[in-house]
CSV table of C-alpha atoms in Angstrom, one decimal:
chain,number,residue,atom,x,y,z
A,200,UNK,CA,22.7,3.4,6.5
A,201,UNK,CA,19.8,1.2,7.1
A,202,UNK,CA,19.6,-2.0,4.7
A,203,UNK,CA,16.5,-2.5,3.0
A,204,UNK,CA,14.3,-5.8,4.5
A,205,UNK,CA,13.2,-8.0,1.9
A,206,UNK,CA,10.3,-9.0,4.0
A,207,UNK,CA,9.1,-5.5,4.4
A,208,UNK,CA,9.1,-5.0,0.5
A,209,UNK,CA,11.6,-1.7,1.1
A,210,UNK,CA,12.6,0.0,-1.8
A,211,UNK,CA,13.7,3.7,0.1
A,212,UNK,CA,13.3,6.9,-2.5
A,213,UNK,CA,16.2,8.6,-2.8
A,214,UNK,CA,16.2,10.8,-6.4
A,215,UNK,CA,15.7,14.8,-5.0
A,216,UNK,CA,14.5,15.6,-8.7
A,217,UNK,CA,11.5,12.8,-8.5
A,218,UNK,CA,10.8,13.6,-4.5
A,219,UNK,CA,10.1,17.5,-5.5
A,220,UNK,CA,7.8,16.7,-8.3
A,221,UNK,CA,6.1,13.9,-5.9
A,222,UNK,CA,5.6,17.1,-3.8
A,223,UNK,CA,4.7,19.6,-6.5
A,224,UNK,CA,2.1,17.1,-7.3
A,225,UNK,CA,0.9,16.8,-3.6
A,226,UNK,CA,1.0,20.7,-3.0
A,227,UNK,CA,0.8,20.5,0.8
A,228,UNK,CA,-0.2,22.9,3.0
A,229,UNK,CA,0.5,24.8,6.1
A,230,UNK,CA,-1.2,22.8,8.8
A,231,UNK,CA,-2.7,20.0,6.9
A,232,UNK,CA,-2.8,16.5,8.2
A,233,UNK,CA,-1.3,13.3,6.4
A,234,UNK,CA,-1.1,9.8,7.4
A,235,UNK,CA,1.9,8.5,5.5
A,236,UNK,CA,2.8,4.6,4.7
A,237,UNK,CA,6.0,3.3,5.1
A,238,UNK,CA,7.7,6.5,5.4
A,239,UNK,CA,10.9,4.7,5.4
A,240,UNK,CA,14.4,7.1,6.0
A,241,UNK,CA,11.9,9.4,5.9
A,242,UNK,CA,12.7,10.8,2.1
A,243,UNK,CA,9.0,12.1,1.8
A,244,UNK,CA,8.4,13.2,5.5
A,245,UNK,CA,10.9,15.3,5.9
A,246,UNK,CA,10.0,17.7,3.1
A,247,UNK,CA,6.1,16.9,4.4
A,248,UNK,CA,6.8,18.5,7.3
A,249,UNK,CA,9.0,21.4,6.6
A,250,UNK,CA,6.1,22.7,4.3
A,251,UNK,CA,4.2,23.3,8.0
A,252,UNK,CA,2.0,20.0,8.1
A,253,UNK,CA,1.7,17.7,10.5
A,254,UNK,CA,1.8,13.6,9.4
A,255,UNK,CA,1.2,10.7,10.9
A,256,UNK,CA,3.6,7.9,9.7
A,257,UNK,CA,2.9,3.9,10.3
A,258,UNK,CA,5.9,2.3,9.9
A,259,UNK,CA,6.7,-1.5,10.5
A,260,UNK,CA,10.0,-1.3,11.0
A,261,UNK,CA,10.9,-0.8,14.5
A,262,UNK,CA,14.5,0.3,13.5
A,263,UNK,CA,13.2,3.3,11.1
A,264,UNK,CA,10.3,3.9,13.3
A,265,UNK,CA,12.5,4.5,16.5
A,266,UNK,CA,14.8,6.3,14.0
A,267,UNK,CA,11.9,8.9,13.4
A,268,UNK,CA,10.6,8.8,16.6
A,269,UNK,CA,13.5,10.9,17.6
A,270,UNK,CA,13.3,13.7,15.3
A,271,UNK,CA,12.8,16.8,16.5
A,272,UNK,CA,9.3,16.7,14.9
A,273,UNK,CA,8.5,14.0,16.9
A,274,UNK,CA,9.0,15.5,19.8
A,275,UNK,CA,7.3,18.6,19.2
A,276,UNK,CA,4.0,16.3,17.9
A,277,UNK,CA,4.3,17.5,14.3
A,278,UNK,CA,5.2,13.9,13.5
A,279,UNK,CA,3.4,10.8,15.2
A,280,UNK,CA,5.4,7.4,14.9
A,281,UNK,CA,3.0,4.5,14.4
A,282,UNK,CA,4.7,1.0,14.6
A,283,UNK,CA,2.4,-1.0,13.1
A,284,UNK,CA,1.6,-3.2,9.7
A,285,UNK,CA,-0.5,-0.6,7.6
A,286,UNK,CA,-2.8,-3.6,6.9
A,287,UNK,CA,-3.7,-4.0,10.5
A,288,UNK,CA,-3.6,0.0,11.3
A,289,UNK,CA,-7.4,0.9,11.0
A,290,UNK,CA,-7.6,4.1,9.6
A,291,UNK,CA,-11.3,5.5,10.9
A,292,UNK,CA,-9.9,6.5,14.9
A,293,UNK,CA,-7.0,8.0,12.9
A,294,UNK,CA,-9.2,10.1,11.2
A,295,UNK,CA,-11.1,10.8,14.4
A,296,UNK,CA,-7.9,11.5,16.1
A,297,UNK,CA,-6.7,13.9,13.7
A,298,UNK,CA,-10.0,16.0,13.8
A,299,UNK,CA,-9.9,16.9,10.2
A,300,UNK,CA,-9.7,14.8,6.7
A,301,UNK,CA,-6.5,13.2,6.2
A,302,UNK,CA,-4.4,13.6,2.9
A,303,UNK,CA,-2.6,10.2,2.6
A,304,UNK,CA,0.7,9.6,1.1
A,305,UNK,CA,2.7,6.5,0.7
A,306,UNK,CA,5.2,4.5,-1.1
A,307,UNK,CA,3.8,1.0,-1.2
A,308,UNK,CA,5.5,-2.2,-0.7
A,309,UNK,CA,4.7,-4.6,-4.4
A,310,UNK,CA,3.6,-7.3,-2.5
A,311,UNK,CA,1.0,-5.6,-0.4
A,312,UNK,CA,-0.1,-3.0,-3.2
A,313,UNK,CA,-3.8,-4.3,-3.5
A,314,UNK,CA,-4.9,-4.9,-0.1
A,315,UNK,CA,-3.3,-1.8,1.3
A,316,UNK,CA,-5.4,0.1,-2.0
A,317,UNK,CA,-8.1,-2.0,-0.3
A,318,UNK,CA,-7.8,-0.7,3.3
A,319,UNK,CA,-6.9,2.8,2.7
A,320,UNK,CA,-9.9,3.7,0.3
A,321,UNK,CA,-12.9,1.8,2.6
A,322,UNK,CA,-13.2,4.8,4.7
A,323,UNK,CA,-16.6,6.6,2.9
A,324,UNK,CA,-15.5,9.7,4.8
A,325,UNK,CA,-12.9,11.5,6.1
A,326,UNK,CA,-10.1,11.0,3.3
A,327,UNK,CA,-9.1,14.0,1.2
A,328,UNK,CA,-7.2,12.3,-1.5
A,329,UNK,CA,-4.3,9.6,-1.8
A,330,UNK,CA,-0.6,10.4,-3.3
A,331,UNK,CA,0.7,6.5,-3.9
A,332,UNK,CA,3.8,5.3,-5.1
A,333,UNK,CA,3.2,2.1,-6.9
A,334,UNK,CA,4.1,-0.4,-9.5
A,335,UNK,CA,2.9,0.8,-13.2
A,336,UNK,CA,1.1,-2.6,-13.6
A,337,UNK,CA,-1.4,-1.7,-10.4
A,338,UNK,CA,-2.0,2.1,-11.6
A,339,UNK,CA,-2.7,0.7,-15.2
A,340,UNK,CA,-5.2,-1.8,-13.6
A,341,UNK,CA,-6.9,0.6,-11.5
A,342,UNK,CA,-7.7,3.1,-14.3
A,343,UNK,CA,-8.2,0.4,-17.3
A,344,UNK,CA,-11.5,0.3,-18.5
A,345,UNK,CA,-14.5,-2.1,-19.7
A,346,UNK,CA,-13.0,-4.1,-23.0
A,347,UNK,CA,-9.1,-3.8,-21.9
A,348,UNK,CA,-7.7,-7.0,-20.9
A,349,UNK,CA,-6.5,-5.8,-17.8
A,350,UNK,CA,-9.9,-4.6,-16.6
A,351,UNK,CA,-10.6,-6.1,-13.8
A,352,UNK,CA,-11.7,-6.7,-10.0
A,353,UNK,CA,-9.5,-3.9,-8.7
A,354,UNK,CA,-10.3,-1.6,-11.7
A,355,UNK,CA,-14.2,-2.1,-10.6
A,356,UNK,CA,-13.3,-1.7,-6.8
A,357,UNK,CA,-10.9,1.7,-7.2
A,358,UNK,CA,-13.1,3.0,-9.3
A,359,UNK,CA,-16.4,2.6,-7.4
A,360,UNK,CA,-14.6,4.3,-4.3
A,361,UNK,CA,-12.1,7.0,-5.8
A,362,UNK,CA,-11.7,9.0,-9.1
A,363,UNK,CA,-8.3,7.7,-10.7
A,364,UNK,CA,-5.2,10.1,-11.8
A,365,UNK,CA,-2.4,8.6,-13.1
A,366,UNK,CA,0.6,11.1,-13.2
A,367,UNK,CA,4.1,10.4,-13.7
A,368,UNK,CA,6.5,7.6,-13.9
A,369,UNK,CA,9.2,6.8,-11.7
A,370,UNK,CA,12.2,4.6,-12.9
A,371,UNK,CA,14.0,1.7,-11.0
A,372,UNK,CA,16.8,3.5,-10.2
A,373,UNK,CA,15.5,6.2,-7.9
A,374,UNK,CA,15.4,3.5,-5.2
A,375,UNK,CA,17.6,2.2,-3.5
A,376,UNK,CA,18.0,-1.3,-3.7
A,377,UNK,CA,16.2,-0.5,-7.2
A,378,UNK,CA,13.1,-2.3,-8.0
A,379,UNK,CA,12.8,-4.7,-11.2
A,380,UNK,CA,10.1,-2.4,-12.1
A,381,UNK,CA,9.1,0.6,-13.3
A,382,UNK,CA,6.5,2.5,-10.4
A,383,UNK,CA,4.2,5.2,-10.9
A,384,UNK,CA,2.9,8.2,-9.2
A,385,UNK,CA,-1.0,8.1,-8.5
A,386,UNK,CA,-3.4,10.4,-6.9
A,387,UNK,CA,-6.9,9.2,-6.2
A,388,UNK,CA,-9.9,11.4,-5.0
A,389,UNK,CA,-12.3,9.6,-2.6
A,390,UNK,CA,-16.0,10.3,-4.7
A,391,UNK,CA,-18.2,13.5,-2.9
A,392,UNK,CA,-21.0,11.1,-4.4
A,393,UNK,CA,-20.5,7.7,-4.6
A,394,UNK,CA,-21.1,6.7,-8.4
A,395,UNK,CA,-23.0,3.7,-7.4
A,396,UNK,CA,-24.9,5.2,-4.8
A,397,UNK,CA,-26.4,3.0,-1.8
A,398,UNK,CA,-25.6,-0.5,-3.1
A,399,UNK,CA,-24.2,-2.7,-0.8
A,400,UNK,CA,-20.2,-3.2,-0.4
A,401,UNK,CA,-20.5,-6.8,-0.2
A,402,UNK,CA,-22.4,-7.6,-2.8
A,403,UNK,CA,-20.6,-5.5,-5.0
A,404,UNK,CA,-17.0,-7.1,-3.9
A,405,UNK,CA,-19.0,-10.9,-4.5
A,406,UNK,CA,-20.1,-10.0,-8.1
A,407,UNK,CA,-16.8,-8.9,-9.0
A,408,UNK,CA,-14.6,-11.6,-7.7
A,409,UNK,CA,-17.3,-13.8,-9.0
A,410,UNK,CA,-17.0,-12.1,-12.4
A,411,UNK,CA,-13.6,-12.0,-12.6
A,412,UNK,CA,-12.5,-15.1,-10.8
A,413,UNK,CA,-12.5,-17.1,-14.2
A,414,UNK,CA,-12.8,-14.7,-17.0
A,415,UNK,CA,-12.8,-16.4,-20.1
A,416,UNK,CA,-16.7,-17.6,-18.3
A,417,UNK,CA,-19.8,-16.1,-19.6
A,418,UNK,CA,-21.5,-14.4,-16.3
A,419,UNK,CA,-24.0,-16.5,-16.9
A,420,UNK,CA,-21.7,-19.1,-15.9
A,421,UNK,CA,-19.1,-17.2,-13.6
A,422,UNK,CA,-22.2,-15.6,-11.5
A,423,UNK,CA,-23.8,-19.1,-11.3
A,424,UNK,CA,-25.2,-19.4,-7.3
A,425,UNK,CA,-25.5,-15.8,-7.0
A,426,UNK,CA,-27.5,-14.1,-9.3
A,427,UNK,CA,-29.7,-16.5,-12.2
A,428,UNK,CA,-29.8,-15.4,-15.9
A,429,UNK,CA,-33.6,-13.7,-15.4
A,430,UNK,CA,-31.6,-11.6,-12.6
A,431,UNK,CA,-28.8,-11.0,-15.1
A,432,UNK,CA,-31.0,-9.7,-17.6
A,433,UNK,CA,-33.0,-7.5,-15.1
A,434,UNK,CA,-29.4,-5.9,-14.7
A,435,UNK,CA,-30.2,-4.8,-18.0
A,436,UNK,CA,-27.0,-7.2,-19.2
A,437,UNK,CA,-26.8,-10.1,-21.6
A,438,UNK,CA,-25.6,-12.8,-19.3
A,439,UNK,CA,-23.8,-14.5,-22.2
A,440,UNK,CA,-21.2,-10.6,-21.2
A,441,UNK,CA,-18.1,-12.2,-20.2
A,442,UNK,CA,-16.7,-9.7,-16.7
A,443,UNK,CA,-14.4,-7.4,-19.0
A,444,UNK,CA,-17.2,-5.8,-21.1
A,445,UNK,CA,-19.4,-4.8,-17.7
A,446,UNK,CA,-18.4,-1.3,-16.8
A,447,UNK,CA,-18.8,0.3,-13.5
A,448,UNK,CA,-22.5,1.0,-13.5
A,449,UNK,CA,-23.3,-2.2,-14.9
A,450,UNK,CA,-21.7,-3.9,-11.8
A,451,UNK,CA,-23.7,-1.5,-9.7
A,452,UNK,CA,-26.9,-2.9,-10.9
A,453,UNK,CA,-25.9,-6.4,-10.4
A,454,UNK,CA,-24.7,-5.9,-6.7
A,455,UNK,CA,-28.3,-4.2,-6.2
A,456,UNK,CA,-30.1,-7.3,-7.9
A,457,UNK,CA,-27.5,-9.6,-5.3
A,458,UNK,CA,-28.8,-7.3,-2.4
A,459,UNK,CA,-32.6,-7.2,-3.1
A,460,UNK,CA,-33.4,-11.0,-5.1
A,461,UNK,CA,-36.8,-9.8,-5.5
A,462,UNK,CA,-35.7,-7.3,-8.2
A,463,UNK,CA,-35.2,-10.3,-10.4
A,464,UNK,CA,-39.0,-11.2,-10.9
């Protein structure tokens, strides 16, 4: 029995009744690909790949990875090991590798959540959609909208890359050790069209964290040395908007006013 490493964030799924609707939710497929995160004991891959596909799990663990290296899946290449940290994995050459778009999967460490969210949704191509295991608090933020309290930077950053589906609850005691918290079940769908079109990345992750970074500021004030109130109000926005009333589009605008100052005349 392998004990769970605090410094890894491990909290292994173990409930069969909460691992089958994970998978009725996931519905895969004969042949499909995944690229799984912190597969763990392996609670998830196992039924992954009896269902016929084939996953690629990181895993930075060396105990559990060399544990499902020597599966029999392994050795027939239905399941690649990847020791690595996720966060330093990059996804594109798996993509590449795999030849086809990837299906990704994952049960999160807390205290990675957003930048793994982050690093797994930059891809613009080549994902099919993401199954993640995660604290309710992060799933609420991601699909919160303009006015709620906990809109915010990762809400605007999700949502410009992925449509959000929140879809069950999972309680503390179908870990083991259990989590403090309650987690929920999450599938995002990369956009076929990004909502925001050709506006620029970076500009649109400044404005935010600008926005957001103190958000009881006007953006008047919070976008100060970035974009002046004439450029605010050729966003078509009221630069005395504190970040939480923006909504997605609105942000899109101001990132395109960042990216081309001469919009602001």
């Amino acid at each position: 029995m392998h004990r769970a490493r605090r410094r890894f964030g491990q909290n292994f799924l173990h409930d069969p009744a909460i691992i089958e609707q994970m998978l009725t939710a996931i519905a895969p497929r004969t042949a499909e690909r995944f690229l799984e995160i912190g597969p763990g004991s392996g609670a998830l891959t196992q039924p992954l790949l009896a269902r016929g596909a084939q996953v690629m799990a990181i895993e930075v663990d060396r105990d559990l990875a060399a544990r499902l290296d020597q599966w029999d899946a392994a050795r027939s290449g239905a399941l690649q090991v990847i020791e690595a940290d996720a966060l330093s994995q990059p996804v594109a050459p798996l993509i590449e590798a795999a030849g086809q778009a990837l299906r990704v999967v994952g049960n999160l460490p807390y205290n990675l959540s957003t930048p793994l969210l982050f690093h797994l949704t930059a891809p613009a191509t080549g994902i099919h959609d993401l199954h993640l295991l995660l604290q309710r608090e992060v799933v609420d933020r991601m699909a919160a909208g303009p006015g709620s309290r906990i809109y915010g930077r990762l809400s605007v950053m999700i949502q410009a890359r992925c449509q959000i589906e929140p879809l069950f609850e999972v309680p503390p005691g179908a870990f083991s050790p259990p989590p403090q918290v309650t987690s929920r079940f999450v599938r995002l769908i990369p956009h076929a069209e990004p909502p925001l079109g050709d506006t620029d990345t970076q500009c649109l992750s400044r404005v935010v964290a600008a926005a957001f970074a103190q958000r009881r500021k006007t953006l008047r004030n919070a976008l100060r040395g970035l974009i002046d109130d004439a450029g605010i109000a050729a966003a078509g926005i009221d630069p005395g908007t504190r970040a939480e009333r923006i909504d997605l589009a609105g942000y899109g605008r101001l990132a395109r006013i960042l990216q081309h100052p001469s919009e602001q005349a």
